[in-house]
Short mmCIF file of C-alpha atoms in Angstrom, two decimals:
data_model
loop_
_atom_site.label_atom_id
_atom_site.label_comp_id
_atom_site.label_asym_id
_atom_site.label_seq_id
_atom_site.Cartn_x
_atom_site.Cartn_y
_atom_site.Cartn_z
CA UNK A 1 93.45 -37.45 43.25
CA UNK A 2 91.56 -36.92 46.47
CA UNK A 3 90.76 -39.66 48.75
CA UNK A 4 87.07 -39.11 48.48
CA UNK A 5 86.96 -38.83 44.52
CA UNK A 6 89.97 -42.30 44.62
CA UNK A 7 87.67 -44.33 46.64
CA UNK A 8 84.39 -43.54 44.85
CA UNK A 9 85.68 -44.69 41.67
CA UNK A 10 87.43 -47.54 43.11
CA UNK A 11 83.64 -48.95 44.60
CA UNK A 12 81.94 -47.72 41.20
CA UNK A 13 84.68 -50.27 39.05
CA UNK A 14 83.82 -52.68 42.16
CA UNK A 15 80.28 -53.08 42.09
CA UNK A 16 79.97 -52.70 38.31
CA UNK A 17 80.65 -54.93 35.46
CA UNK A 18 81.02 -55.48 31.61
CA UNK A 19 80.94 -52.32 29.80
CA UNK A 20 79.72 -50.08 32.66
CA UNK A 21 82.97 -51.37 34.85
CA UNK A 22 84.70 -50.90 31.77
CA UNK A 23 83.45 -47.00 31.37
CA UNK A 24 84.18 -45.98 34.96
CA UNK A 25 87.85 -47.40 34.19
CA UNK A 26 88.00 -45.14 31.04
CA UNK A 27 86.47 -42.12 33.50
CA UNK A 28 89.44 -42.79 36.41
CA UNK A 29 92.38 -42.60 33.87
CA UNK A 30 91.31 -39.65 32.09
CA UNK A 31 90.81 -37.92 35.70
CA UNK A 32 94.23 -38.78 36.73
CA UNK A 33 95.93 -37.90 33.61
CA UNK A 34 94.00 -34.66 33.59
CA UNK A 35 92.17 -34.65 30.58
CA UNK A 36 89.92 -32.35 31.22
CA UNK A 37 88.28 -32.24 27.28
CA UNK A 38 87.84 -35.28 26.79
CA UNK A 39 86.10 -36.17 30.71
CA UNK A 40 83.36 -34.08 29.92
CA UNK A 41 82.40 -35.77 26.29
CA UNK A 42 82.34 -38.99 28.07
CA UNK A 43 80.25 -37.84 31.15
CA UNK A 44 78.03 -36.18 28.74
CA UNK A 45 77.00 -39.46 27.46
CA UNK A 46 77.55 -41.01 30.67
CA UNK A 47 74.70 -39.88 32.46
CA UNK A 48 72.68 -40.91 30.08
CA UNK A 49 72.69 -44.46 30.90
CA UNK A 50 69.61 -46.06 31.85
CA UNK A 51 71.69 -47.27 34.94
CA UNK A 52 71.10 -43.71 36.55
CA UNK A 53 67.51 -43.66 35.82
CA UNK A 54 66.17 -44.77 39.05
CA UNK A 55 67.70 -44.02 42.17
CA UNK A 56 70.38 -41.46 43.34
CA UNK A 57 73.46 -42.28 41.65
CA UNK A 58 73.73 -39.28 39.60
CA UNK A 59 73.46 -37.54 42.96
CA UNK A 60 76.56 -39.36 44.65
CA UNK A 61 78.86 -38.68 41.46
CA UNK A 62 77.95 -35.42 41.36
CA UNK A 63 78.54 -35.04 45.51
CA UNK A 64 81.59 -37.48 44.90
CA UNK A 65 83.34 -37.03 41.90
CA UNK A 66 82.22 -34.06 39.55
CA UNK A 67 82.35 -31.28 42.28
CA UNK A 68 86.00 -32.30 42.73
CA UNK A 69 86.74 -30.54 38.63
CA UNK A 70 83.64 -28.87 37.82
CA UNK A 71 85.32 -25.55 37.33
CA UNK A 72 87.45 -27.29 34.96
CA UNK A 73 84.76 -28.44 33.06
CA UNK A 74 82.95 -25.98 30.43
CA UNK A 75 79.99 -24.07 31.85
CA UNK A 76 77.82 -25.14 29.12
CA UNK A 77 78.56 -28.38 29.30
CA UNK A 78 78.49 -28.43 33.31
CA UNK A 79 75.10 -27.57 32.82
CA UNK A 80 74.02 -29.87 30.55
CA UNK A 81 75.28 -32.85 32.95
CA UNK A 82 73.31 -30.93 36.12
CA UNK A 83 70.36 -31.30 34.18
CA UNK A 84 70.35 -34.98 34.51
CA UNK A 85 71.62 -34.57 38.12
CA UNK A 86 68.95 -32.31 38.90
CA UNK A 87 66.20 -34.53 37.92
CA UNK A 88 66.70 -37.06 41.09
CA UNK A 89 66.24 -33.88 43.28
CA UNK A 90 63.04 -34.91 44.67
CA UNK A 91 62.19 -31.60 46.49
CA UNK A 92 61.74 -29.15 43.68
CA UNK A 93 62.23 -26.23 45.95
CA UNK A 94 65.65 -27.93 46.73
CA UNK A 95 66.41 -28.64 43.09
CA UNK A 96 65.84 -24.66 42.60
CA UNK A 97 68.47 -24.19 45.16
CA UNK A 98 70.85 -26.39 43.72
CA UNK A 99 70.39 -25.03 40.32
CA UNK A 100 70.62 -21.10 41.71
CA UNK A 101 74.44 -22.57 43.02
CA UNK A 102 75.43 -23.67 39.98
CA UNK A 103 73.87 -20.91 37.92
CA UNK A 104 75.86 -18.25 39.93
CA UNK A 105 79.36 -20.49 39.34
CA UNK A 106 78.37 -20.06 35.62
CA UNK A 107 77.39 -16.49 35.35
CA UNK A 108 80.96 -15.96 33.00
CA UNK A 109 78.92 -18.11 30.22
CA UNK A 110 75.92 -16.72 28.95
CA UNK A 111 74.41 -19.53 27.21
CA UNK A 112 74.77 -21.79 30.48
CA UNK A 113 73.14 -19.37 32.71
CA UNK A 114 70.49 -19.50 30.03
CA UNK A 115 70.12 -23.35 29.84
CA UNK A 116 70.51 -23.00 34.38
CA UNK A 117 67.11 -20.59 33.84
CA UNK A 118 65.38 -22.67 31.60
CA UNK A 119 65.94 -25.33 33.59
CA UNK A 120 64.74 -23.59 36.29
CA UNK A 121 61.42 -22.40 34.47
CA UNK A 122 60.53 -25.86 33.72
CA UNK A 123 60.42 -26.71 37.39
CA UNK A 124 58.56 -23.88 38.18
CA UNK A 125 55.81 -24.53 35.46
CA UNK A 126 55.41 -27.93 36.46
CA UNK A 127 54.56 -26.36 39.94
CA UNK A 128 52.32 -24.26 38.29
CA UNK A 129 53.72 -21.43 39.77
CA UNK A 130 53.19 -19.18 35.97
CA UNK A 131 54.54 -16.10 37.65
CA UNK A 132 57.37 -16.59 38.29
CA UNK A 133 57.85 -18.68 35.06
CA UNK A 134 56.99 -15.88 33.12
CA UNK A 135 59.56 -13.66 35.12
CA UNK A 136 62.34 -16.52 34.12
CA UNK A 137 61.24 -16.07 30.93
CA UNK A 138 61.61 -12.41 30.45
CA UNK A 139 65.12 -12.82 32.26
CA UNK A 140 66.36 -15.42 29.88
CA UNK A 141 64.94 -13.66 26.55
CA UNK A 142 66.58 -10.58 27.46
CA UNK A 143 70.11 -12.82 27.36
CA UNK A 144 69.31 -14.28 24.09
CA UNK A 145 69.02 -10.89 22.08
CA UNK A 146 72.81 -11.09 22.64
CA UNK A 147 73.56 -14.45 21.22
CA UNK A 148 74.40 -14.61 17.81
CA UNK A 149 72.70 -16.99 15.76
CA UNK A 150 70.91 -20.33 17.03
CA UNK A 151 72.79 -22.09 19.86
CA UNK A 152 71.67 -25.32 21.35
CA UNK A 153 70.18 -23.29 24.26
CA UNK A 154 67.61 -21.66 21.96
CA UNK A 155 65.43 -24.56 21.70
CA UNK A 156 64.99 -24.99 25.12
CA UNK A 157 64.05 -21.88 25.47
CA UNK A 158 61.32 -21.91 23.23
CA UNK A 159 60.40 -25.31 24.17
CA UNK A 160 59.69 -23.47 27.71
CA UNK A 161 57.96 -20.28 26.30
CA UNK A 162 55.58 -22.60 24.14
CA UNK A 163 54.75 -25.10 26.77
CA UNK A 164 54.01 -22.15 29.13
CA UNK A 165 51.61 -20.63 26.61
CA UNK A 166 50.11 -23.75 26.42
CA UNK A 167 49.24 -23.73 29.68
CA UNK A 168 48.02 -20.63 29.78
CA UNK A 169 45.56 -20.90 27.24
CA UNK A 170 47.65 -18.46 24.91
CA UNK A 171 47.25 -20.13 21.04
CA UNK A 172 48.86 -17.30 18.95
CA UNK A 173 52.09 -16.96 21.50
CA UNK A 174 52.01 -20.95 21.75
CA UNK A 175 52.22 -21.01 17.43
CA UNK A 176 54.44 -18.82 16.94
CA UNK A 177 56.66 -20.17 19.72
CA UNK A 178 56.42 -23.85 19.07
CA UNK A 179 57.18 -23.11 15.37
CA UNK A 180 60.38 -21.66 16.63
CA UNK A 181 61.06 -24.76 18.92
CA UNK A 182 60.53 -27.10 15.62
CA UNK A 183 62.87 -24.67 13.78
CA UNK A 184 66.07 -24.86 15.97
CA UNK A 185 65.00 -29.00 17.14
CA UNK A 186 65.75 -31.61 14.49
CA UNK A 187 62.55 -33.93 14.71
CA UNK A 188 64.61 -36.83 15.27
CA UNK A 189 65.78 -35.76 18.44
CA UNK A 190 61.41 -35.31 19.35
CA UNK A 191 60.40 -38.97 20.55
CA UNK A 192 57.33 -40.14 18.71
CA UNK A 193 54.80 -39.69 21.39
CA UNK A 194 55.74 -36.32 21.67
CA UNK A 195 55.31 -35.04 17.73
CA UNK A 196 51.91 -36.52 17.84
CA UNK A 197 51.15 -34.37 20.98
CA UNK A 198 52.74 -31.23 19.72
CA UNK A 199 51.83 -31.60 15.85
CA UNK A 200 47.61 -32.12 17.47
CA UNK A 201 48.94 -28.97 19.71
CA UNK A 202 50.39 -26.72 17.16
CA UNK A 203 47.34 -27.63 14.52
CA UNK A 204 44.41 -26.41 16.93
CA UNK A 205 46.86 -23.27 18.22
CA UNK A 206 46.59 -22.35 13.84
CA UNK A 207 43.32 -22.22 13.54
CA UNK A 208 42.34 -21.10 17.09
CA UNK A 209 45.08 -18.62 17.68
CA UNK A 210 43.38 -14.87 17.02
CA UNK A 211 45.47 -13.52 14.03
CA UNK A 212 47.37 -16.16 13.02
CA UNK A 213 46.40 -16.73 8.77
CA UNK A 214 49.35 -18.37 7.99
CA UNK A 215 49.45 -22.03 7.90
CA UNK A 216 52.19 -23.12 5.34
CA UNK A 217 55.14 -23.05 7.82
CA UNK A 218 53.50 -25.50 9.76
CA UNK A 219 51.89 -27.51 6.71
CA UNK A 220 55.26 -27.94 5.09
CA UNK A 221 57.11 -29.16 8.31
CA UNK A 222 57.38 -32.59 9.05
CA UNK A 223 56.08 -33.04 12.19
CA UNK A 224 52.47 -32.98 10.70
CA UNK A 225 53.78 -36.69 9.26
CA UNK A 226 52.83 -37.89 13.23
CA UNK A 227 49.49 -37.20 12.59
CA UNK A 228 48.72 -38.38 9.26
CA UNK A 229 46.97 -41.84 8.63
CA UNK A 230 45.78 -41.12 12.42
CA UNK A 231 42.65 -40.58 14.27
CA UNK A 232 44.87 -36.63 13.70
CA UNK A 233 44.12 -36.73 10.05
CA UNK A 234 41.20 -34.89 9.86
CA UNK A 235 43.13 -31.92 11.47
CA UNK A 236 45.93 -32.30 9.08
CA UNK A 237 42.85 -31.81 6.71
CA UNK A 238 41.33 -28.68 8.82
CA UNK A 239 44.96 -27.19 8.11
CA UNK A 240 44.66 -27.32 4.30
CA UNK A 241 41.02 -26.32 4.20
CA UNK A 242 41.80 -23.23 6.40
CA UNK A 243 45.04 -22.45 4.48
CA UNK A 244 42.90 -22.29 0.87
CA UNK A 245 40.07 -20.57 2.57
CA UNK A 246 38.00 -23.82 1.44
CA UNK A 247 34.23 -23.60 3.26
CA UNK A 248 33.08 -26.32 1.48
CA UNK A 249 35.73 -28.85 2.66
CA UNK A 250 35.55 -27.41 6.32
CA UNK A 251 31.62 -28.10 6.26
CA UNK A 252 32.50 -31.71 5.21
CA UNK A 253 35.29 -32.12 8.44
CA UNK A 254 32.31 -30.51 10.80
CA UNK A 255 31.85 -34.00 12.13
CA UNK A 256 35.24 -34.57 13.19
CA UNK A 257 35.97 -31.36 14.58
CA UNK A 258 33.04 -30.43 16.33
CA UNK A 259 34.07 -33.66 19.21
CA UNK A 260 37.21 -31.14 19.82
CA UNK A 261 35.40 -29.10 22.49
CA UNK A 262 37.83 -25.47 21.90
CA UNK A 263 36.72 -25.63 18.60
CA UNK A 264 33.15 -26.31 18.74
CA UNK A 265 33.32 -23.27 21.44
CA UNK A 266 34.44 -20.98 18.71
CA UNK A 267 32.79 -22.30 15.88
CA UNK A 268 31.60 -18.48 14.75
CA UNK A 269 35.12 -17.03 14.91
CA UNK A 270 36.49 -19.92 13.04
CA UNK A 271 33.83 -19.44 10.22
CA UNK A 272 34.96 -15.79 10.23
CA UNK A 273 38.60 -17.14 9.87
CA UNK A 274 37.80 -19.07 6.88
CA UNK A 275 35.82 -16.93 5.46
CA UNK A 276 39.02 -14.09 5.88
CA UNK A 277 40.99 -16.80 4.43
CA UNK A 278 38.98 -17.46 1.58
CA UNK A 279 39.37 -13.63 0.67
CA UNK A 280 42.72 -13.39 0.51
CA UNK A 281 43.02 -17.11 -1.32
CA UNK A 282 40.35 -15.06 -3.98
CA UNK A 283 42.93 -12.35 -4.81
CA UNK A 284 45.41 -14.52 -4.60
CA UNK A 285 44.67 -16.12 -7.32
CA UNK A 286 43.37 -13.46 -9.65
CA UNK A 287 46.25 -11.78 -11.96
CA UNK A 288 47.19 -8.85 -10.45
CA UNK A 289 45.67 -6.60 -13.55
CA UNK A 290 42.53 -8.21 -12.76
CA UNK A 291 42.22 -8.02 -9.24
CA UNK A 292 38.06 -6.82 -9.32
CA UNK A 293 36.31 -9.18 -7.46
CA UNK A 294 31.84 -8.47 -7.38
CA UNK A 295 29.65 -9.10 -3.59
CA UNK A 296 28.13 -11.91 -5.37
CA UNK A 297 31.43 -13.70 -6.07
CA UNK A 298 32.98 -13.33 -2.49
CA UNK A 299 29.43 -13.93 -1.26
CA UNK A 300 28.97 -17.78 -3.66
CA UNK A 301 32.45 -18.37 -2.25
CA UNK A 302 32.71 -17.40 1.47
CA UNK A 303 28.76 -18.84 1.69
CA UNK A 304 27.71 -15.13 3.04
CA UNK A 305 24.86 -13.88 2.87
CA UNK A 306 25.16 -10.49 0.16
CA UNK A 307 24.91 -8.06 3.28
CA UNK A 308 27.53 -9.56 4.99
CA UNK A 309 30.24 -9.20 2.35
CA UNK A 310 30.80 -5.70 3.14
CA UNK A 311 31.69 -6.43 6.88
CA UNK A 312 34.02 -9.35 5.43
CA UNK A 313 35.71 -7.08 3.50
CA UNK A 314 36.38 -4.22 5.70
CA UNK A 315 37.41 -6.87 8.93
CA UNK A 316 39.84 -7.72 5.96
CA UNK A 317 41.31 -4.46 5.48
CA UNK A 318 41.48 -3.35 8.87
CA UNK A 319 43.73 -6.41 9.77
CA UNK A 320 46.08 -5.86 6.97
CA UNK A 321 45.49 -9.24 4.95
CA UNK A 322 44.41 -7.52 1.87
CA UNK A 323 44.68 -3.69 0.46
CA UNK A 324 42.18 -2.16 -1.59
CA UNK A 325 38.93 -0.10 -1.85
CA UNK A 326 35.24 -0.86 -1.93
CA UNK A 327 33.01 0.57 -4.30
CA UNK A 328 29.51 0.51 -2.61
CA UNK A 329 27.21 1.62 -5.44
CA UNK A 330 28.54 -1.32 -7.85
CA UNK A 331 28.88 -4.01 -5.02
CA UNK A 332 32.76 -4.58 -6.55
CA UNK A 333 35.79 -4.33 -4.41
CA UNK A 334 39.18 -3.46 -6.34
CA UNK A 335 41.78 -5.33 -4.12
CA UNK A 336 45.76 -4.09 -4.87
CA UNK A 337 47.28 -6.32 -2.53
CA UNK A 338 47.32 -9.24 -0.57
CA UNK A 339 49.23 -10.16 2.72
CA UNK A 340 52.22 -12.57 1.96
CA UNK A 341 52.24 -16.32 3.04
CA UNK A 342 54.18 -19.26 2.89
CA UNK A 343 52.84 -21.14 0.21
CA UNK A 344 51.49 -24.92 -0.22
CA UNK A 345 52.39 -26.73 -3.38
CA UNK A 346 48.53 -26.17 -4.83
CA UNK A 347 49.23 -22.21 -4.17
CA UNK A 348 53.04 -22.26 -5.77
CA UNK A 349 50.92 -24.02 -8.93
CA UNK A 350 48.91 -20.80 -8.98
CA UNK A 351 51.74 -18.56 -9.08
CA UNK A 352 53.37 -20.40 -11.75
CA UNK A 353 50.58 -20.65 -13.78
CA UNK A 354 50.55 -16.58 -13.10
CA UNK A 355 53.97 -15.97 -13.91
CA UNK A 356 53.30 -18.28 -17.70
CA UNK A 357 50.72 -16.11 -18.21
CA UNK A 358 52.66 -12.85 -17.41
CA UNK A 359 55.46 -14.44 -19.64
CA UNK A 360 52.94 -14.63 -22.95
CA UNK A 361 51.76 -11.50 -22.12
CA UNK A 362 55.25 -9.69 -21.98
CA UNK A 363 56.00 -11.72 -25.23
CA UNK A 364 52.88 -10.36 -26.90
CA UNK A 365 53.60 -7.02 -26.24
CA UNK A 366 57.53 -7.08 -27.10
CA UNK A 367 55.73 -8.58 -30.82
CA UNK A 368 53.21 -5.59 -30.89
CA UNK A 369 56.26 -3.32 -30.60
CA UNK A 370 58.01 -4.93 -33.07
CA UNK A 371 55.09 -4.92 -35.76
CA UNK A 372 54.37 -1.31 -34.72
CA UNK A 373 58.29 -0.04 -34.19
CA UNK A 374 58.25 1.32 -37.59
CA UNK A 375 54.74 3.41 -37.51
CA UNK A 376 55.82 5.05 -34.38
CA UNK A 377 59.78 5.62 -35.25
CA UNK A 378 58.33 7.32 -38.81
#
């Protein structure tokens, strides 16, 4: 043991006491006896203490103590300790500096040079500097493509990517991100303040994000539970009506949604939205031998006026959310597809009811054979 690291320990066990006194005991013995594994789990929880949460104490073991081993120590796990170091680095340009160092003795490990960048990105968007944020972000999504599978470093990367397109005003990229976040994060490691803010978040980024129709990945997570019972509940509400294409119901939330000013801005392209939605919920949920639906029908639901059904339609087509052909002279359209979505509970109750009556109608035409096996055989 070095003088430097013997004496630091010896006046951290000095002016400590109880458990804490107890802990840096535990971290001196498994130094000296070179257990390398085992150091690291306990500084990983270490650092964590609410005893390092003001002043610079995380500093002087890192300058002290860690530096001494930290090639000994996994890179990954290196990183994830600098992390808390780094936060008591009041200079950010400093803290860029420091993390650059440590990113460079990692470069062997690609998730830690990963977890060093996003790190990094997060400083820089909290400067606001977005360029270069987005450059660390093209730099670290570049390393992921060659990780297999989800790692712990893939949340943090989307956590990054969605809070910068947040910031940038970007709902579609924010969605899709944040949904990724949520789908790598278990929610009990998301304090409670924070799923309110990023359930409200990912609910507006639905319905305002341009080309984003569908809603049931985010309706059947659980972070939505932050926002119901609320003052949130009427976008929880918003969610379903825009998910089942339901005018009526989004005409009835017009007084809590019009005090959100980015959606009172767009109020035309979210009735076009609905109206889009409520297309594809209308062949949806006709059988798909029956699949004829007349301009008055999608007019009486969508609350169109008759000459704007046409325009509904094609916008429809031309995005890909339904396939079909419109028949101008009899005011039908014959729809043959519809785009997939993840369902709600009140849309898998349609299917089923689909697939019953696909069942009987299977049955009644393996009886017709039967009855009528003998006319054709003879």
């Amino acid at each position: 043991m070095s003088s430097t690291v013997s004496s630091y320990l010896s006046e951290q066990q000095r002016k400590s006491t109880g458990d804490v006194a107890t802990e840096w005991g535990t971290i001196e013995e498994l130094y000296n006896k070179k257990l390398w594994h085992q150091l690291t789990l306990l500084l990983l929880d270490f650092v964590k203490l609410p005893l390092f949460a003001q002043g610079d104490g995380l500093l002087q073991m890192y300058q002290h103590f860690i530096s001494d081993f930290e090639h000994r120590i996994n890179p990954l796990a290196l990183v994830e300790i600098i992390i808390h170091v780094v936060k008591h680095i009041g200079d950010p340009e400093e803290a860029l500096q420091f993390l650059e160092k440590i990113k460079e003795r990692v470069k062997a490990n690609d998730e830690a040079v990963i977890l060093c960048l996003t790190t990094i990105g997060k400083i820089r968007l909290e400067q606001k500097d977005f360029e270069n944020t987005k450059a660390v972000l093209e730099q670290t999504e570049t390393l992921l493509k060659d990780i297999d599978g989800i790692t712990t470093v893939h949340s943090r990367f989307y956590e990054l990517s969605s809070n910068y397109h947040k910031l940038m005003g970007n709902h579609a990229d924010y969605y899709k991100e944040a949904l990724r976040y949520l789908g790598c994060t278990d929610i009990k490691d998301i304090p409670a303040a924070e799923q309110v803010e990023r359930s409200f978040n990912l609910g507006l980024a639905a319905i305002l994000g341009e080309g984003v129709y569908n809603f049931g990945e985010l309706l059947a997570h659980q972070i939505l539970d932050a926002l119901k019972g609320t003052d949130g509940q009427w976008l929880v509400d918003m969610l379903y009506a825009f998910n089942s294409g339901n005018l009526g119901k989004f005409e009835a939330l017009k007084p809590s949604w019009q005090r959100q000013p980015d959606l009172l801005a767009k109020e035309i392209s979210l009735r076009q939205k609905i109206c889009l939605l409520c297309l594809m919920e209308m062949t949806f949920k006709r059988p798909a031998n029956n699949r004829q639906l007349t301009f008055d029908e999608i007019a009486k639901e969508t609350q169109l006026p008759l000459l704007e059904v046409e325009l509904l339609v094609m916008k429809a087509l031309s995005l890909g959310l339904v396939k079909g052909c419109i028949d101008q002279v009899d005011q039908k359209v014959h729809m043959t597809w519809v785009q997939p979505r993840v369902l709600d509970i009140e849309q898998i109750s349609t299917m089923q009811k689909q697939l019953q009556q696909w069942c009987t109608d299977v049955q009644s035409m393996e009886i017709l054979v039967e009855n009528k096996a003998s006319d054709i055989l003879t």
